[in-house]
XYZ file of C-alpha atoms in Angstrom:
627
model
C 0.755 -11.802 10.617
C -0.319 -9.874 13.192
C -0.333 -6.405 14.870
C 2.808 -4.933 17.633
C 2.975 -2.108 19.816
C 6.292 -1.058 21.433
C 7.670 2.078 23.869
C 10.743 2.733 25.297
C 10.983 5.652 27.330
C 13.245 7.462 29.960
C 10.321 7.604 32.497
C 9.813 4.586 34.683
C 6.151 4.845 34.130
C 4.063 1.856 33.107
C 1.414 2.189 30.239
C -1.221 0.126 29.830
C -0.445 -2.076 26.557
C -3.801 -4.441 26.797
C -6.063 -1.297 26.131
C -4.037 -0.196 23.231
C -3.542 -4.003 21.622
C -7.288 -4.311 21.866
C -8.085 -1.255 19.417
C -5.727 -3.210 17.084
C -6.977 -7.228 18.261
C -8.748 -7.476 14.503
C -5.138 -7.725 13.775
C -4.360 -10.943 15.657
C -7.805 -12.506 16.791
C -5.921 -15.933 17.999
C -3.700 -14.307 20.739
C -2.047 -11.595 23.257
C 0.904 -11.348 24.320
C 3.116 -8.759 26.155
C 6.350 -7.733 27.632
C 7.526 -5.271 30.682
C 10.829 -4.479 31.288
C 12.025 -4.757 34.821
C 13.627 -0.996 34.865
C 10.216 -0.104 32.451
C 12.175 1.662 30.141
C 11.047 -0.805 27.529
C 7.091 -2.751 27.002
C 6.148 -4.405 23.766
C 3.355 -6.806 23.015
C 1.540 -8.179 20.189
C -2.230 -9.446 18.933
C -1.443 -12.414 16.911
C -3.239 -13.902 13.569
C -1.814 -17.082 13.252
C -0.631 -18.406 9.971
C 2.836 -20.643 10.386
C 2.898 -22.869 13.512
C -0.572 -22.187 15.255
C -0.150 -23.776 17.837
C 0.865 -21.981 21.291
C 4.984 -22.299 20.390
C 4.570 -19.317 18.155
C 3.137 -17.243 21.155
C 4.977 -13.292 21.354
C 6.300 -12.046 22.857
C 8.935 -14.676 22.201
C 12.531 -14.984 23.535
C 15.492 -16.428 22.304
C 17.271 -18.929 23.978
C 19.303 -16.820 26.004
C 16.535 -15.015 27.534
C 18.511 -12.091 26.178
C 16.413 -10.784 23.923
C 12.827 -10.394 23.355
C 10.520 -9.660 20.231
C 7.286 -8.805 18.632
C 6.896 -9.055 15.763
C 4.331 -8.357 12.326
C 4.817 -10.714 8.988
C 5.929 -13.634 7.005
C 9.609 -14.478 6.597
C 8.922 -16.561 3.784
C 12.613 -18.095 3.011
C 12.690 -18.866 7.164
C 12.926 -22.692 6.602
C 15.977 -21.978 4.461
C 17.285 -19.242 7.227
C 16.901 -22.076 9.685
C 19.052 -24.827 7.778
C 21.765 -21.961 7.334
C 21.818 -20.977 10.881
C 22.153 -25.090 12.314
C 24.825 -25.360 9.617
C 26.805 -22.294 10.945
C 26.027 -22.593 14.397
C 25.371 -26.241 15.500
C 22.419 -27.554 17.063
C 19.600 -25.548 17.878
C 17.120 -26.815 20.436
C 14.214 -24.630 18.448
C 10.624 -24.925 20.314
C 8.612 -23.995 17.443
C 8.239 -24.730 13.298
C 7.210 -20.958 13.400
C 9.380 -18.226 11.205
C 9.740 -15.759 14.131
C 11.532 -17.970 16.279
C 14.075 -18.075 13.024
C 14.083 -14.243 13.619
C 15.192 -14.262 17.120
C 17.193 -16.596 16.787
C 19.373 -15.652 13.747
C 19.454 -11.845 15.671
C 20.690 -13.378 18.789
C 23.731 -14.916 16.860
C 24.320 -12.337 13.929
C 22.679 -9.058 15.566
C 21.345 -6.561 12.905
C 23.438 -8.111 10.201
C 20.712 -10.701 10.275
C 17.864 -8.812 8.758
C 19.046 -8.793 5.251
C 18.767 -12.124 4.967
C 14.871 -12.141 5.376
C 12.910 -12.137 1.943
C 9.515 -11.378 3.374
C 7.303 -8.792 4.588
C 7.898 -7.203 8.401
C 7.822 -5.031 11.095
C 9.866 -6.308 13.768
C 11.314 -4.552 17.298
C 13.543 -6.764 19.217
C 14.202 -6.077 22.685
C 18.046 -6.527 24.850
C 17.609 -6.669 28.176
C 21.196 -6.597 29.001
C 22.261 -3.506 27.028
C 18.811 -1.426 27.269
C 18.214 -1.611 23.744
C 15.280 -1.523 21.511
C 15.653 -2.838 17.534
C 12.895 -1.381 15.122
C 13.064 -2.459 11.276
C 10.292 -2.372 8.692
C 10.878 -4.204 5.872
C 12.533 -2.510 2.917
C 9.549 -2.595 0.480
C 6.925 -1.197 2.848
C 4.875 -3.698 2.656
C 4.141 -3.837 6.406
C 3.624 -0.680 8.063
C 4.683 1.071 11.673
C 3.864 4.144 13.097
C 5.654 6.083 16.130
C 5.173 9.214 17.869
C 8.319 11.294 20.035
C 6.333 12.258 23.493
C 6.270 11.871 26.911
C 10.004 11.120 27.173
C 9.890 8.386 24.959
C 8.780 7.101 21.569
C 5.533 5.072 20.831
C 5.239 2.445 18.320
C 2.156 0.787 16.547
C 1.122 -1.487 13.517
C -1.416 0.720 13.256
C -2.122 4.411 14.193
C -5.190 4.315 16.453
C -3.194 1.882 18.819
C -0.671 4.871 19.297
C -4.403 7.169 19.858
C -5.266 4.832 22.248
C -3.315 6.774 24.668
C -4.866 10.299 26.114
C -1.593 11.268 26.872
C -0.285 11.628 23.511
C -0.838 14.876 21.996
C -2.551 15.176 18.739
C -3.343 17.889 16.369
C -4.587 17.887 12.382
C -2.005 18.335 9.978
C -3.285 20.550 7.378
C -0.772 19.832 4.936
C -2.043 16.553 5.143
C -5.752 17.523 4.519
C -4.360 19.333 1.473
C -2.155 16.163 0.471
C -5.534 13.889 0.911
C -7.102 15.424 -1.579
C -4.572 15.517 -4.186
C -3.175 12.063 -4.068
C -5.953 10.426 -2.433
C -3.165 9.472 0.644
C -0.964 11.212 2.228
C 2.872 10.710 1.586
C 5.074 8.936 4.018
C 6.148 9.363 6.496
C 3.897 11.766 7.190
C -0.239 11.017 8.983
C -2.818 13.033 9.860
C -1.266 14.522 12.501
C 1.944 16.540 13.543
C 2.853 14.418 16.256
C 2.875 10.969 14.209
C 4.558 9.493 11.423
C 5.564 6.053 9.795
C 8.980 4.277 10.581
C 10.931 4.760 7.431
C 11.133 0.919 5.481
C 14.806 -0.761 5.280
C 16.350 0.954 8.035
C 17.664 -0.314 11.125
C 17.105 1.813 14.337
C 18.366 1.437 17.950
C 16.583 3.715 21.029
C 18.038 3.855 24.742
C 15.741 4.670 27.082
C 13.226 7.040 24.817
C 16.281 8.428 22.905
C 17.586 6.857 19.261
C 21.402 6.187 19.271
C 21.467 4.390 15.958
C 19.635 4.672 12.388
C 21.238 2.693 9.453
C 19.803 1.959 5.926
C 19.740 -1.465 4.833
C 19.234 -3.456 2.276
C 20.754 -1.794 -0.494
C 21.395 -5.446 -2.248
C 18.077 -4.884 -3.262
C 18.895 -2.356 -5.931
C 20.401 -4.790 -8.427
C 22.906 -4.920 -10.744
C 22.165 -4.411 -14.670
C 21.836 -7.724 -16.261
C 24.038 -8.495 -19.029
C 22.120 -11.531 -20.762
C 20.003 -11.707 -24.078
C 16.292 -11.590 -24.029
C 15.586 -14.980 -23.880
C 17.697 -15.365 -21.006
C 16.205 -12.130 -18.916
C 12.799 -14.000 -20.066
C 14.099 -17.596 -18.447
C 15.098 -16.043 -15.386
C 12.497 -13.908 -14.852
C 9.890 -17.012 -15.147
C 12.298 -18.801 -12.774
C 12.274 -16.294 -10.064
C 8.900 -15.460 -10.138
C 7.875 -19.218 -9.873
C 10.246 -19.296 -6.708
C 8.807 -16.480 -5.372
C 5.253 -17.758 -5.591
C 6.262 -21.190 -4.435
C 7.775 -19.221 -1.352
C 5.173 -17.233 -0.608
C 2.591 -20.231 -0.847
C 3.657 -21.544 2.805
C 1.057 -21.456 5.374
C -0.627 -23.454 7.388
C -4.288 -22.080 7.066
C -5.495 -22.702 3.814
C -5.072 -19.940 0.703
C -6.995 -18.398 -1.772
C -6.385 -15.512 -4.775
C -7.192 -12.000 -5.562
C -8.601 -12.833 -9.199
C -9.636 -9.564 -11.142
C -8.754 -10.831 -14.588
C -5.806 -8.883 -14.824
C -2.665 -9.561 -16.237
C -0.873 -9.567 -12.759
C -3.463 -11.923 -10.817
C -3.842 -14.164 -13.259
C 0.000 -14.335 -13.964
C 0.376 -15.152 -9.585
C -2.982 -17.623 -9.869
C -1.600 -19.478 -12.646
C 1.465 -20.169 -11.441
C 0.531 -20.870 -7.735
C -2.371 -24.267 -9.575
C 0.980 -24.842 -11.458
C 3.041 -25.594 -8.311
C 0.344 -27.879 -7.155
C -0.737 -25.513 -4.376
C -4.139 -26.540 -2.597
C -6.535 -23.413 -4.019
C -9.885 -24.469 -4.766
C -11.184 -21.076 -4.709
C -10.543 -17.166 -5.766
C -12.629 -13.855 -5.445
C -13.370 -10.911 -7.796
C -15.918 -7.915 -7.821
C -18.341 -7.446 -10.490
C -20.446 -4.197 -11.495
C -23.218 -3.382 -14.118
C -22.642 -2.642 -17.458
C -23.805 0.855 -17.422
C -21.533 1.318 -14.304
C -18.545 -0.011 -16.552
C -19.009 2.350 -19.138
C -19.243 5.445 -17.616
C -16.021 4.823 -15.915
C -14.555 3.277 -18.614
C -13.562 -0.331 -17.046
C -13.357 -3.052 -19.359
C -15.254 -6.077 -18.195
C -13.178 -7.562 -15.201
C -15.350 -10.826 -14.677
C -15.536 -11.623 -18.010
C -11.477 -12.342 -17.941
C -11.678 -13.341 -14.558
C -13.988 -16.060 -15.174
C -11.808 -17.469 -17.967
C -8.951 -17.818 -16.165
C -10.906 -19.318 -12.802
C -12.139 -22.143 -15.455
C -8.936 -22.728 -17.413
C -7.451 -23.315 -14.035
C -10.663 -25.059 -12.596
C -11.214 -22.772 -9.369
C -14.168 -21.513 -7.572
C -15.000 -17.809 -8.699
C -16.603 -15.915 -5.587
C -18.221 -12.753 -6.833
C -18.893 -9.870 -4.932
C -21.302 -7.811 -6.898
C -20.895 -4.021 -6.535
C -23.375 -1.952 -4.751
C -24.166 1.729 -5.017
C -24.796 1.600 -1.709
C -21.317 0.534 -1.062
C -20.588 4.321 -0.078
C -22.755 3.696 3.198
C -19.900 1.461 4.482
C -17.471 4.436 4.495
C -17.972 5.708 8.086
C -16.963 1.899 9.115
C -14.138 1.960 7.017
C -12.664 5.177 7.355
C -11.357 4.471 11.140
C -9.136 1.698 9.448
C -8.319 3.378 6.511
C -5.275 5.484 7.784
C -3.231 8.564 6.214
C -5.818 9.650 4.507
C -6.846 6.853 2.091
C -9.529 7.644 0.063
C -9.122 5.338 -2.941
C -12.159 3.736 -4.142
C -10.360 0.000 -4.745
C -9.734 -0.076 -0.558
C -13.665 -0.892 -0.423
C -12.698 -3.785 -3.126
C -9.907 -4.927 -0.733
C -12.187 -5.030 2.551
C -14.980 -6.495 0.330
C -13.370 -9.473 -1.281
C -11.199 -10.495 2.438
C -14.247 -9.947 4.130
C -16.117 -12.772 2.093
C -12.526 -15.097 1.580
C -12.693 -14.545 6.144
C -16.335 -15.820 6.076
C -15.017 -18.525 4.056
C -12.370 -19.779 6.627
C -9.377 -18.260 4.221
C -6.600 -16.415 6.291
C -4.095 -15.767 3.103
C -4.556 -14.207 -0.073
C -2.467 -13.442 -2.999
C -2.036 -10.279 -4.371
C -1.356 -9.478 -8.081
C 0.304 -6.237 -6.126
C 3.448 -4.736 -7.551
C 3.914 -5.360 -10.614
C 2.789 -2.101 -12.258
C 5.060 0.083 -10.055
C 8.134 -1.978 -11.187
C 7.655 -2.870 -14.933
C 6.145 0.393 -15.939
C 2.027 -0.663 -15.994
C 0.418 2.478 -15.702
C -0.755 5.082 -18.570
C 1.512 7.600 -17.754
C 4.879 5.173 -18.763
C 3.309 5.568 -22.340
C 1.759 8.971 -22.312
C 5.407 10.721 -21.235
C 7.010 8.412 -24.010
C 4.845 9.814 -26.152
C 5.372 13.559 -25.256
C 8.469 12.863 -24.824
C 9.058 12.481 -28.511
C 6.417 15.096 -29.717
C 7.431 18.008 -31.834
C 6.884 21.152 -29.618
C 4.352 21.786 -32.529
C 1.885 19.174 -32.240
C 2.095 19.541 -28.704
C 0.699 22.997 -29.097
C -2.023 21.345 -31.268
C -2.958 18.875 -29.194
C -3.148 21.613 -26.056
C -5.734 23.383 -28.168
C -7.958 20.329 -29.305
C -8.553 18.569 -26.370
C -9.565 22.076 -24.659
C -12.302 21.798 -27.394
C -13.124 18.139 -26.554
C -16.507 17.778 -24.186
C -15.919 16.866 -20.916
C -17.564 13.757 -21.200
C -19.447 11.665 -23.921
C -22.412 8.473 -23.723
C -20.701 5.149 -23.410
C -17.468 3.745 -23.562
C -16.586 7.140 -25.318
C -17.009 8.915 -22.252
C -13.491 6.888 -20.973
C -11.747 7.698 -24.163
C -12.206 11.307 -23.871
C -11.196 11.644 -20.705
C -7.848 10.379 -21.007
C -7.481 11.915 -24.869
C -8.079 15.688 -22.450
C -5.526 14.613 -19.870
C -3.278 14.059 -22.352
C -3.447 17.118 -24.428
C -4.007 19.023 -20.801
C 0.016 17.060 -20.124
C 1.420 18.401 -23.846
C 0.657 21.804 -22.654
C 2.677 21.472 -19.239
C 6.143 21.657 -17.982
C 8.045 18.694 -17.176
C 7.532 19.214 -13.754
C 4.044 20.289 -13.926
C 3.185 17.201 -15.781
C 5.450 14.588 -13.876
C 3.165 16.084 -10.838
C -0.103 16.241 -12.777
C 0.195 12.397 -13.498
C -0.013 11.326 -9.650
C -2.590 14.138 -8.417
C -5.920 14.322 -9.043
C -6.917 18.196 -9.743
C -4.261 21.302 -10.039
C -2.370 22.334 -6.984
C -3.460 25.793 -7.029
C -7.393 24.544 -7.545
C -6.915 21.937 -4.761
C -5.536 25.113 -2.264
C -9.054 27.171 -3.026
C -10.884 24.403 -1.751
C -9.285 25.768 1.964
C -9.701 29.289 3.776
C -5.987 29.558 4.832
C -3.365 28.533 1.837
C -0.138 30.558 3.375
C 1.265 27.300 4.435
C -0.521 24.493 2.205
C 1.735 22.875 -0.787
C -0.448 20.010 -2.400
C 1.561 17.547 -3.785
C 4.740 19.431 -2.636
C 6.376 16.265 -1.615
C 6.432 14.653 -4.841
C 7.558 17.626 -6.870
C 10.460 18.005 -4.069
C 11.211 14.215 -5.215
C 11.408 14.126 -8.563
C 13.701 17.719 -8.674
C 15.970 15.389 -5.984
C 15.740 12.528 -8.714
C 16.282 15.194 -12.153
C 19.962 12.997 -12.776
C 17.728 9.823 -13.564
C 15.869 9.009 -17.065
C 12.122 9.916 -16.474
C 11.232 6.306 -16.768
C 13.498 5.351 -13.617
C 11.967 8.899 -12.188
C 8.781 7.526 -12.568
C 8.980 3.873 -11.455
C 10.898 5.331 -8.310
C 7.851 8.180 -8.086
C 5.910 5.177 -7.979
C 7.454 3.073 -5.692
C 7.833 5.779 -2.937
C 3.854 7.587 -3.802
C 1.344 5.327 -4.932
C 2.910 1.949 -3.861
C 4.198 2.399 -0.682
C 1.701 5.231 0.734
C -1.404 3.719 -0.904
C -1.592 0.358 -2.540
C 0.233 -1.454 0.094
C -0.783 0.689 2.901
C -4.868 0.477 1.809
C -4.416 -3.647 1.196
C -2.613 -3.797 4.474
C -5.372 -1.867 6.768
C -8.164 -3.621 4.722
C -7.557 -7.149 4.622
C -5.941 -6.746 8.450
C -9.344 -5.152 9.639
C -11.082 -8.709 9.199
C -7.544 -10.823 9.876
C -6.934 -11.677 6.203
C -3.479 -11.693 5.560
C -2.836 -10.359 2.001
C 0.836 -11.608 0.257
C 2.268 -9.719 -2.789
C 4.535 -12.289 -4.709
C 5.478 -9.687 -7.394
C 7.103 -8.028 -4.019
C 9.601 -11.106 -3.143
C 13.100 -9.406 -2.840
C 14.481 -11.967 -5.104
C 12.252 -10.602 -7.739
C 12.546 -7.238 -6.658
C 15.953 -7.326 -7.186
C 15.781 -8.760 -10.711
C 13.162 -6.292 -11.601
C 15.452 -3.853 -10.540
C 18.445 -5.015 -12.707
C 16.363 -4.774 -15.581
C 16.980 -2.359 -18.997
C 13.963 -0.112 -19.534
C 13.287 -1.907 -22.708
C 11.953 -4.960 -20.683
C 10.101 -2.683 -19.057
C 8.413 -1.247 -21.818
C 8.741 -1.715 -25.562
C 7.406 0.385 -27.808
C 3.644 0.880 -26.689
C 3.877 -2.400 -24.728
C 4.069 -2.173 -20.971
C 5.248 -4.882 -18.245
C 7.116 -6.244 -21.434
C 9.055 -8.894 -19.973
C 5.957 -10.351 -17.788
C 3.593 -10.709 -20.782
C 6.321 -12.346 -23.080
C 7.316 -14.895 -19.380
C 3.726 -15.614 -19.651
C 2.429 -16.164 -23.180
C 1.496 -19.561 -23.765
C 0.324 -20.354 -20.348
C -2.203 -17.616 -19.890
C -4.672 -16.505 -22.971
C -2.945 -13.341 -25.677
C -6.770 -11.414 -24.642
C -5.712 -11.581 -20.964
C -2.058 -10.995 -21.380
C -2.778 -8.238 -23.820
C -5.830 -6.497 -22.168
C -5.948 -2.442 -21.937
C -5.141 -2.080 -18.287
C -8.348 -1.925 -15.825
C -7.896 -0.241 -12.473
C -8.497 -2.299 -9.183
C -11.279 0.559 -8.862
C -15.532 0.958 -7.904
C -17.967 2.857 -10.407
C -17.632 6.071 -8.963
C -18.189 8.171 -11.382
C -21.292 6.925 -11.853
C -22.128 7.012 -8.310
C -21.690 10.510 -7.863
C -24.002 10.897 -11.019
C -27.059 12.074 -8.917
C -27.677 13.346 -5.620
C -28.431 10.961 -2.742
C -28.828 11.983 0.539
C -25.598 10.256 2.080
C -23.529 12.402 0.002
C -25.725 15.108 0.598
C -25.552 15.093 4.542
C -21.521 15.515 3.693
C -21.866 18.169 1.392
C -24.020 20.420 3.419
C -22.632 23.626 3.526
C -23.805 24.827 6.862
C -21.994 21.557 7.928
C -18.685 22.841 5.925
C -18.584 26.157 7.219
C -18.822 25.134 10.672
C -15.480 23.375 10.427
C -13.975 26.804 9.491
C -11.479 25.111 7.429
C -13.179 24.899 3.926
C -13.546 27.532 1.378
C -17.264 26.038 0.894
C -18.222 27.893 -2.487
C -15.341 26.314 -3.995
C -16.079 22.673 -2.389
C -19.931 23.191 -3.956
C -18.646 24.099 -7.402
C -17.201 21.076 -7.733
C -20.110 19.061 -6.596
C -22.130 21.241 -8.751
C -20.007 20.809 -11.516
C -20.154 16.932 -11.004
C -23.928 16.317 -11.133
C -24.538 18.777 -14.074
C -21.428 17.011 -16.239
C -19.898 19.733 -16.685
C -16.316 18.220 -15.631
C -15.616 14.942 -13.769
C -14.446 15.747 -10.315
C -15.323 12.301 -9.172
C -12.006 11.351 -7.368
C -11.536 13.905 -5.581
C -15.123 14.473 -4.387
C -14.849 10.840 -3.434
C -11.280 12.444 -1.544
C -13.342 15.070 0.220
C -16.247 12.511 0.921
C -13.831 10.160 2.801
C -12.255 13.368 4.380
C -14.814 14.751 6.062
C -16.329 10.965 7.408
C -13.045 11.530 8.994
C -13.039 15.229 10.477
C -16.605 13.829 11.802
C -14.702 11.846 13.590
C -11.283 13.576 14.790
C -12.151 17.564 14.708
């Protein structure tokens, strides 16, 4: 695991990699390596965090054999010892130098060229260098799990784990993207591939490209095994090999040689990966959760994560680590924002830095991720609430339009959760498909979320996903809105947040429910082991009864969130600072009045604009920053 930077250009100039690979050295703290070529049309070099072979024979760059070709590279390959048998068996002999999965990489690619990459089940960002031909090889793996930004200037294109190593260079032109401002603060991300900027965007996952000298001569998808095949067995048979893969995949994913630990929030999906990783004998003594008051629990309507996580961390006799949650927590945004890239303004990234901050005081370099899951066996609300509309009479949908406008905005207590989500409903039965497919991803109304800026001519909110799901109309809206999910929230948020958060303090964080095995089964699933009736991830709570407890399999679903709702309750003066309009208007970007309503409307209770307050919060920490 660690972080790469690449160019290849038409210029014969020389940039200065060390600078840029130390803005991204949190990365890889245990090493530095880097690569010129002799005609400089190509330089690549890595910060390494060093997980499989840490010794010095898993230093990058690292060459083949040959001395053909050359690579950096960022990830796990976690079937690499299996890679390695199949390669001696086709090939011979091979002298390797290291028990490390990238020389498996280079290796494999120096014998079976591109072709190679499908075989990896793991998580990557890779760019392999030929000398001979001139070329440079970029691939990011097909789940997104590991990201890779690039810019087009200066005769060439840039590459970067991460987007302030590509920043790193005053060359490089930058400007805001307003689009992406707007975006921010509908989705809480922006959408790949786009960033902040016009000038820099991710490398699109599961597709192979080739650049010449600055210019790319090659871009093929790959990967496409990945999609699946409908399986044609009974349930208990889907339910058998479901249990079977996933154990492989955790068994897989449990190879390191640093020691482990777990992501435990009490959750069906954590506790499903922690059970099954004790099971397989693995050496985990410990596992980390947050914890918040009670009041902070009701008023934004969490169910009581420690209490489940503390049942499962004694039924499977591990060390609970709790991280008790802080109003104050807020105060570490202006660290965190500098890390947390494209816009990423979701509350659970603090969790993530948070709990791989303590595991990295702890001496733990891996954790595993409950990650996934949701986005592939239909865990979030909305699965149910468009089954439900779905099926309404046109009738009762008017009806329920019309009552929850009458319901309060919010209520004392644990009622305060239930109306919320009752309104959001009825607010959905009111809507369009396609205002309603939208309206389940973004956080306010389009139109509202334009006011909030002086100049809407060429601001869409959200425009991206409503362009996705009118290119998707030909599927069933539960495929539309697993592959909404996999593409928005998953990709763009989820994996990117976990990625720049545990990576900031060189915690590598694994997501089992992401092994392309599983993946692929998930995949080949019917919707009805998806979800079934009202129950959700179907076939992963019936693969798990009996080995975890019915009140954990069976939970309501929690969000991997913080209480904020309840800390934007009442003013304090780090918000405040933020909020100041004189500040606001300065920027000449805002429509301020607009910005304050919603503030105001927050701390009277007249409507809960939490989330995207917390969105304009983490927005302008940024624009402090970048304007």
């Amino acid at each position: 695991m660690c972080g790469i930077i690449g160019i290849t250009t038409s210029s014969e100039k020389s940039f200065d990699l060390k600078s840029q690979m130390k803005l991204i050295a949190h990365r890889g703290p245990d090493d530095m390596g880097e690569f010129y070529s002799d005609k400089n049309d190509a330089q690549i070099g890595q910060v390494r965090l060093s997980i499989i072979d840490t010794s010095s024979s898993g230093h990058q760059p690292m060459y083949d054999q040959s001395g053909r070709y050359v690579m950096v590279y960022n990830g796990e390959i976690y079937n690499y010892k299996e890679l390695r048998k199949g390669l001696e068996l086709k090939y011979g002999v091979i002298q390797w130098r290291s028990s490390s999965d990238s020389e498996v990489i280079i290796e494999g690619f120096a014998r079976e060229n591109a072709s190679f990459f499908e075989k990896l089940n793991g998580i990557f960002a890779i760019i392999i260098y030929d000398i001979d031909e001139q070329l440079l090889h970029i691939v990011r793996d097909p789940i997104g799990i590991k990201p890779l930004y690039y810019t087009t200037q200066q005769g060439g294109v840039f590459f970067c784990s991460e987007l302030k190593g590509l920043l790193g260079f005053d060359e490089l032109k930058r400007t805001i993207r307003y689009q992406s401002l707007s975006d921010q603060l509908a989705f809480m991300y922006v959408p790949e591939p786009y960033t902040m900027y016009n000038e820099f965007f991710k490398v699109e996952r599961g597709v192979h490209y080739i650049y010449r000298k600055g210019q790319k001569i090659l871009e093929k998808k790959m990967f496409d095994q990945l999609k699946g095949q409908q399986v044609l067995l009974g349930q208990s048979e889907m339910i058998q090999s479901f249990q079977n893969t996933f154990s492989n995949a955790i068994s897989r994913q449990l190879i390191s040689d640093v020691p482990v630990s777990l992501f435990l929030s009490g959750g069906l999906d954590s506790s499903a990966v922690a059970y099954e990783a004790i099971h397989q004998g693995a050496n985990i003594q410990s596992a980390y959760t947050i914890s918040y008051s009670k009041k902070d629990q009701q008023l934004d309507g969490q169910s009581s994560d420690l209490f489940y996580a503390q049942k499962i961390a004694k039924q499977l006799k591990l060390d609970l680590r709790i991280i008790e949650a802080e109003s104050d927590f807020m105060n570490l945004l202006p660290d965190l924002i500098p890390f947390m890239e494209d816009g990423i303004s979701d509350p659970a990234a603090i969790n993530t830095y948070l709990i791989c901050k303590s595991a990295r005081e702890d001496g733990i370099k891996v954790m595993l991720s409950g990650q996934g899951a949701d986005e592939y066996l239909c865990g979030y609300r909305r699965y149910l609430a468009e089954q439900y509309l779905e099926t309404m009479p046109s009738l009762f949908k008017r009806t329920l339009y019309i009552a929850g406008s009458l319901l309060p905005n919010s209520l004392p207590g644990s009622l305060n959760a239930f109306t919320r989500r009752i309104k959001r409903l009825a607010l959905a039965a009111g809507q369009t498909e396609k205002e309603r497919l939208g309206g389940y991803f973004m956080w306010d109304n389009p139109e509202r979320i334009k006011k909030l800026f002086k100049d809407t001519r060429r601001l869409s909110p959200g425009n991206d996903l409503l362009c996705f799901f009118e290119k998707n109309k030909h599927l069933a809206t539960i495929d539309k809105l697993l592959a909404a999910d996999q593409q928005f929230d998953l990709l763009a948020l989820n994996l990117a947040y976990s990625d720049k958060m545990s990576m900031m303090v060189g915690v590598e964080a694994r997501v089992p429910f992401l092994d392309f095995e599983l993946v692929k089964l998930m995949n080949s699933l019917p919707a009805d082991m998806k979800i079934r009736g009202n129950t959700q991830k179907y076939i992963l709570k019936k693969a798990m009864e009996g080995k975890l407890p019915n009140e954990v399999i069976y939970r309501s679903k929690a969000g991997f969130a913080l209480p904020i709702r309840s800390w934007f309750k009442e003013k304090n003066s780090f918000v405040e600072y933020y909020f100041n309009r004189k500040r606001l208007s300065k920027q000449d970007i805002f429509n301020v009045e607009e910005i304050m309503t919603l503030y105001q409307e927050q701390l009277s209770g007249g409507k809960d604009n939490s989330y995207i307050l917390f969105a304009i919060l983490c927005q302008q920490i940024w624009l402090e920053k970048n304007l």
